[in-house]
Amino acid sequence: MKERLEKIKEEVLRQIESSENLEKLNEVRVFALGKKGALTGLLKGMKDVAPEERPKVGQMVNEVRAELEGRLEERKAELEEFLREMRLKSEVIDVTLPAKKNQVGHRHPNTIVQQEVERIFVGMGYEVVEGPEVELDYYNFEALNTPKGHPARDEQDTFYISEDIVLRTQTSPVQVRTMEKGKLPIRMIAPGRVYRSDEVDATHSPVFHQIEGLVIDKNITFSDLKGTLAEFARELFGPDTKVKFRPHHFPFTEPSAEVDVSCFKCGGKGCRFCKGSGWIEILGCGMVHPKVLTMSGIDPNEYSGFAFGVGLERITLLKYEIDDMRLLYENDARFLKQF
Ligand code: DAH
């Protein structure tokens, strides 16, 4: 009996030592001291022990039980301490480490320029208006004095959705939609996406942006157009900027012009930017054609107006000296965060 007791004791002590976690240790406790455990099993053998020996054996068993219980408690405390240390180690925070930088969102260079243009015109009392990108042929061409078969339709290679629905090739249809509403006078700009079936290269994209402008009131003249665009150019490119109006043709304006600004890099002396000419073309404009006014229900004998269209990307590329338009659409964060 004594031998078996010793054996059990050794075995349990060994198991206690090799327990590496609290679950294991608990299993050992159940194995040694539980109701169906080794010591209880041993006590069941008491009936074979001589009666006078029984108190001695009982005492021995109790001593072993007490020793094992003590050792179990110790091991439990050790394990708990060990686990606590592990946890503390894994939770260590080095407050001297530099903080991780938050990646903050960023305005796209096109957006920066668009908002700048909007700021300038809103400052002059203009309203910012939007129109649909999927547009009726009527608004994109017909009502802008560009009927079917008109050569200007070819210049603006069009994505057709159906025979009379297109992806707008210009923001000019927003003029018509605004005039049709019949609320006069009008002072508005319409920024937005436009589409043309162009191949992608450094200066072309099938999707790009324009900002349309329109003013309609009594007694609006070409002088108003010149003054307005000169002021716009000075605000956008700097106070010394000069403007030059070159005769041009658009179906929806008469007379029409293209506007050049004095090169804001070289001041007009001639450089890489202006290709040596000292001037940079930035927009198209003109006096709204009487036919366009009439089609939109405005009497050209009573009202007149001017309109203009700016290519947003063109301004962005110039302003930030970017030489490839594709960079604007690839959304490479390394490029975008420079602005
Ligand atoms: N819609 C023209 C284009 O896409 C730009 C333009 C020129 C708009 C003259 C106008 C304008 O309103 O008067 O090329």
PDB file of N, CA and C and ligand atoms in Angstrom, residues 140 144 155-156 169-173 175 194 196 208 210-214 225 248-258 283-288 306-311, ligand 1:
ATOM      1  N   ASN A 140     -27.369  68.400 -77.295  1.00  0.00           N
ATOM      2  CA  ASN A 140     -25.920  68.395 -77.535  1.00  0.00           C
ATOM      3  C   ASN A 140     -25.576  69.035 -78.892  1.00  0.00           C
ATOM      4  N   LEU A 144     -28.026  73.634 -80.562  1.00  0.00           N
ATOM      5  CA  LEU A 144     -26.826  74.470 -80.577  1.00  0.00           C
ATOM      6  C   LEU A 144     -26.431  74.773 -82.024  1.00  0.00           C
ATOM      7  N   GLU A 155     -16.127  66.732 -86.038  1.00  0.00           N
ATOM      8  CA  GLU A 155     -14.992  67.145 -85.207  1.00  0.00           C
ATOM      9  C   GLU A 155     -15.138  66.616 -83.784  1.00  0.00           C
ATOM     10  N   GLN A 156     -16.345  66.331 -83.396  1.00  0.00           N
ATOM     11  CA  GLN A 156     -16.578  65.870 -82.029  1.00  0.00           C
ATOM     12  C   GLN A 156     -17.057  64.433 -82.080  1.00  0.00           C
ATOM     13  N   THR A 169     -20.804  65.568 -75.821  1.00  0.00           N
ATOM     14  CA  THR A 169     -19.446  65.802 -76.303  1.00  0.00           C
ATOM     15  C   THR A 169     -18.921  67.127 -75.790  1.00  0.00           C
ATOM     16  N   GLN A 170     -19.783  67.890 -75.133  1.00  0.00           N
ATOM     17  CA  GLN A 170     -19.415  69.220 -74.639  1.00  0.00           C
ATOM     18  C   GLN A 170     -20.387  69.587 -73.511  1.00  0.00           C
ATOM     19  N   THR A 171     -20.046  70.610 -72.739  1.00  0.00           N
ATOM     20  CA  THR A 171     -20.968  71.048 -71.682  1.00  0.00           C
ATOM     21  C   THR A 171     -21.964  72.080 -72.207  1.00  0.00           C
ATOM     22  N   SER A 172     -21.828  72.441 -73.491  1.00  0.00           N
ATOM     23  CA  SER A 172     -22.724  73.447 -74.059  1.00  0.00           C
ATOM     24  C   SER A 172     -24.218  73.103 -73.953  1.00  0.00           C
ATOM     25  N   PRO A 173     -24.624  71.813 -73.986  1.00  0.00           N
ATOM     26  CA  PRO A 173     -26.064  71.544 -73.833  1.00  0.00           C
ATOM     27  C   PRO A 173     -26.657  72.113 -72.545  1.00  0.00           C
ATOM     28  N   GLN A 175     -26.209  75.008 -71.439  1.00  0.00           N
ATOM     29  CA  GLN A 175     -26.699  76.347 -71.824  1.00  0.00           C
ATOM     30  C   GLN A 175     -28.161  76.283 -72.223  1.00  0.00           C
ATOM     31  N   VAL A 194     -17.266  65.288 -70.112  1.00  0.00           N
ATOM     32  CA  VAL A 194     -17.720  65.153 -71.496  1.00  0.00           C
ATOM     33  C   VAL A 194     -16.987  63.979 -72.144  1.00  0.00           C
ATOM     34  N   ARG A 196     -15.692  61.926 -75.834  1.00  0.00           N
ATOM     35  CA  ARG A 196     -15.474  61.866 -77.279  1.00  0.00           C
ATOM     36  C   ARG A 196     -14.694  60.602 -77.608  1.00  0.00           C
ATOM     37  N   PHE A 208     -13.189  63.643 -70.532  1.00  0.00           N
ATOM     38  CA  PHE A 208     -12.480  64.781 -69.944  1.00  0.00           C
ATOM     39  C   PHE A 208     -13.502  65.773 -69.405  1.00  0.00           C
ATOM     40  N   GLN A 210     -15.123  69.861 -69.102  1.00  0.00           N
ATOM     41  CA  GLN A 210     -15.197  71.239 -69.578  1.00  0.00           C
ATOM     42  C   GLN A 210     -15.928  72.070 -68.533  1.00  0.00           C
ATOM     43  N   ILE A 211     -15.721  73.374 -68.623  1.00  0.00           N
ATOM     44  CA  ILE A 211     -16.543  74.290 -67.833  1.00  0.00           C
ATOM     45  C   ILE A 211     -17.171  75.264 -68.811  1.00  0.00           C
ATOM     46  N   GLU A 212     -18.476  75.219 -68.841  1.00  0.00           N
ATOM     47  CA  GLU A 212     -19.235  76.057 -69.759  1.00  0.00           C
ATOM     48  C   GLU A 212     -19.638  77.328 -69.027  1.00  0.00           C
ATOM     49  N   GLY A 213     -19.659  78.445 -69.763  1.00  0.00           N
ATOM     50  CA  GLY A 213     -20.162  79.681 -69.148  1.00  0.00           C
ATOM     51  C   GLY A 213     -21.228  80.293 -70.040  1.00  0.00           C
ATOM     52  N   LEU A 214     -22.205  80.928 -69.430  1.00  0.00           N
ATOM     53  CA  LEU A 214     -23.264  81.570 -70.215  1.00  0.00           C
ATOM     54  C   LEU A 214     -23.800  82.790 -69.470  1.00  0.00           C
ATOM     55  N   LEU A 225     -18.015  90.252 -72.757  1.00  0.00           N
ATOM     56  CA  LEU A 225     -17.303  88.977 -72.880  1.00  0.00           C
ATOM     57  C   LEU A 225     -15.806  89.180 -72.658  1.00  0.00           C
ATOM     58  N   HIS A 248     -12.628  82.863 -84.595  1.00  0.00           N
ATOM     59  CA  HIS A 248     -12.741  81.418 -84.755  1.00  0.00           C
ATOM     60  C   HIS A 248     -14.154  81.111 -85.219  1.00  0.00           C
ATOM     61  N   HIS A 249     -14.495  79.834 -85.300  1.00  0.00           N
ATOM     62  CA  HIS A 249     -15.878  79.499 -85.625  1.00  0.00           C
ATOM     63  C   HIS A 249     -16.433  78.430 -84.696  1.00  0.00           C
ATOM     64  N   PHE A 250     -17.567  78.700 -84.104  1.00  0.00           N
ATOM     65  CA  PHE A 250     -18.375  77.683 -83.439  1.00  0.00           C
ATOM     66  C   PHE A 250     -19.789  77.842 -83.970  1.00  0.00           C
ATOM     67  N   PRO A 251     -20.508  76.752 -84.130  1.00  0.00           N
ATOM     68  CA  PRO A 251     -21.856  76.869 -84.712  1.00  0.00           C
ATOM     69  C   PRO A 251     -22.804  77.664 -83.836  1.00  0.00           C
ATOM     70  N   PHE A 252     -22.574  77.648 -82.515  1.00  0.00           N
ATOM     71  CA  PHE A 252     -23.555  78.215 -81.581  1.00  0.00           C
ATOM     72  C   PHE A 252     -23.241  79.640 -81.155  1.00  0.00           C
ATOM     73  N   THR A 253     -22.142  80.203 -81.682  1.00  0.00           N
ATOM     74  CA  THR A 253     -21.834  81.600 -81.369  1.00  0.00           C
ATOM     75  C   THR A 253     -21.521  82.363 -82.653  1.00  0.00           C
ATOM     76  N   GLU A 254     -21.833  83.647 -82.629  1.00  0.00           N
ATOM     77  CA  GLU A 254     -21.525  84.503 -83.774  1.00  0.00           C
ATOM     78  C   GLU A 254     -21.446  85.951 -83.308  1.00  0.00           C
ATOM     79  N   PRO A 255     -20.318  86.624 -83.376  1.00  0.00           N
ATOM     80  CA  PRO A 255     -19.026  86.059 -83.771  1.00  0.00           C
ATOM     81  C   PRO A 255     -18.455  85.138 -82.698  1.00  0.00           C
ATOM     82  N   SER A 256     -17.453  84.358 -83.107  1.00  0.00           N
ATOM     83  CA  SER A 256     -16.805  83.425 -82.181  1.00  0.00           C
ATOM     84  C   SER A 256     -15.315  83.761 -82.088  1.00  0.00           C
ATOM     85  N   ALA A 257     -14.718  83.330 -81.003  1.00  0.00           N
ATOM     86  CA  ALA A 257     -13.286  83.582 -80.845  1.00  0.00           C
ATOM     87  C   ALA A 257     -12.643  82.474 -80.028  1.00  0.00           C
ATOM     88  N   GLU A 258     -11.345  82.344 -80.226  1.00  0.00           N
ATOM     89  CA  GLU A 258     -10.556  81.551 -79.294  1.00  0.00           C
ATOM     90  C   GLU A 258      -9.716  82.533 -78.489  1.00  0.00           C
ATOM     91  N   LEU A 283      -9.369  78.751 -74.239  1.00  0.00           N
ATOM     92  CA  LEU A 283     -10.815  78.497 -74.323  1.00  0.00           C
ATOM     93  C   LEU A 283     -11.420  79.004 -75.626  1.00  0.00           C
ATOM     94  N   GLY A 284     -12.677  78.591 -75.848  1.00  0.00           N
ATOM     95  CA  GLY A 284     -13.456  79.077 -76.978  1.00  0.00           C
ATOM     96  C   GLY A 284     -14.625  79.887 -76.452  1.00  0.00           C
ATOM     97  N   CYS A 285     -15.076  80.865 -77.248  1.00  0.00           N
ATOM     98  CA  CYS A 285     -16.159  81.718 -76.749  1.00  0.00           C
ATOM     99  C   CYS A 285     -16.852  82.440 -77.907  1.00  0.00           C
ATOM    100  N   GLY A 286     -17.840  83.215 -77.581  1.00  0.00           N
ATOM    101  CA  GLY A 286     -18.508  84.010 -78.611  1.00  0.00           C
ATOM    102  C   GLY A 286     -19.823  84.570 -78.110  1.00  0.00           C
ATOM    103  N   MET A 287     -20.477  85.335 -79.005  1.00  0.00           N
ATOM    104  CA  MET A 287     -21.810  85.857 -78.681  1.00  0.00           C
ATOM    105  C   MET A 287     -22.834  84.800 -79.082  1.00  0.00           C
ATOM    106  N   VAL A 288     -23.746  84.482 -78.194  1.00  0.00           N
ATOM    107  CA  VAL A 288     -24.699  83.397 -78.457  1.00  0.00           C
ATOM    108  C   VAL A 288     -25.456  83.673 -79.759  1.00  0.00           C
ATOM    109  N   PHE A 306     -23.325  86.109 -74.075  1.00  0.00           N
ATOM    110  CA  PHE A 306     -22.091  85.468 -74.516  1.00  0.00           C
ATOM    111  C   PHE A 306     -21.931  84.116 -73.825  1.00  0.00           C
ATOM    112  N   ALA A 307     -21.083  83.293 -74.422  1.00  0.00           N
ATOM    113  CA  ALA A 307     -20.837  81.957 -73.868  1.00  0.00           C
ATOM    114  C   ALA A 307     -19.362  81.627 -74.039  1.00  0.00           C
ATOM    115  N   PHE A 308     -18.907  80.709 -73.227  1.00  0.00           N
ATOM    116  CA  PHE A 308     -17.520  80.247 -73.385  1.00  0.00           C
ATOM    117  C   PHE A 308     -17.406  78.816 -72.883  1.00  0.00           C
ATOM    118  N   GLY A 309     -16.377  78.130 -73.345  1.00  0.00           N
ATOM    119  CA  GLY A 309     -16.133  76.764 -72.903  1.00  0.00           C
ATOM    120  C   GLY A 309     -14.650  76.560 -72.647  1.00  0.00           C
ATOM    121  N   VAL A 310     -14.334  76.142 -71.422  1.00  0.00           N
ATOM    122  CA  VAL A 310     -12.940  75.933 -71.024  1.00  0.00           C
ATOM    123  C   VAL A 310     -12.687  74.448 -70.864  1.00  0.00           C
ATOM    124  N   GLY A 311     -11.562  73.969 -71.362  1.00  0.00           N
ATOM    125  CA  GLY A 311     -11.157  72.586 -71.099  1.00  0.00           C
ATOM    126  C   GLY A 311     -10.437  72.529 -69.763  1.00  0.00           C
TER     127      GLY A 311
HETATM  128  N1  DAH B   1     -18.267  73.505 -76.770  1.00  0.00           N
HETATM  129  C1  DAH B   1     -17.028  73.959 -77.345  1.00  0.00           C
HETATM  130  C2  DAH B   1     -16.099  72.783 -77.542  1.00  0.00           C
HETATM  131  O1  DAH B   1     -16.346  71.741 -76.985  1.00  0.00           O
HETATM  132  C3  DAH B   1     -16.381  74.979 -76.446  1.00  0.00           C
HETATM  133  C4  DAH B   1     -17.113  76.252 -76.532  1.00  0.00           C
HETATM  134  C5  DAH B   1     -16.740  77.205 -77.443  1.00  0.00           C
HETATM  135  C6  DAH B   1     -18.198  76.502 -75.698  1.00  0.00           C
HETATM  136  C7  DAH B   1     -17.423  78.403 -77.549  1.00  0.00           C
HETATM  137  C8  DAH B   1     -18.885  77.696 -75.811  1.00  0.00           C
HETATM  138  C9  DAH B   1     -18.468  78.638 -76.736  1.00  0.00           C
HETATM  139  O2  DAH B   1     -19.924  77.992 -75.053  1.00  0.00           O
HETATM  140  O3  DAH B   1     -19.165  79.799 -76.822  1.00  0.00           O
HETATM  141  O4  DAH B   1     -15.140  72.890 -78.238  1.00  0.00           O
END
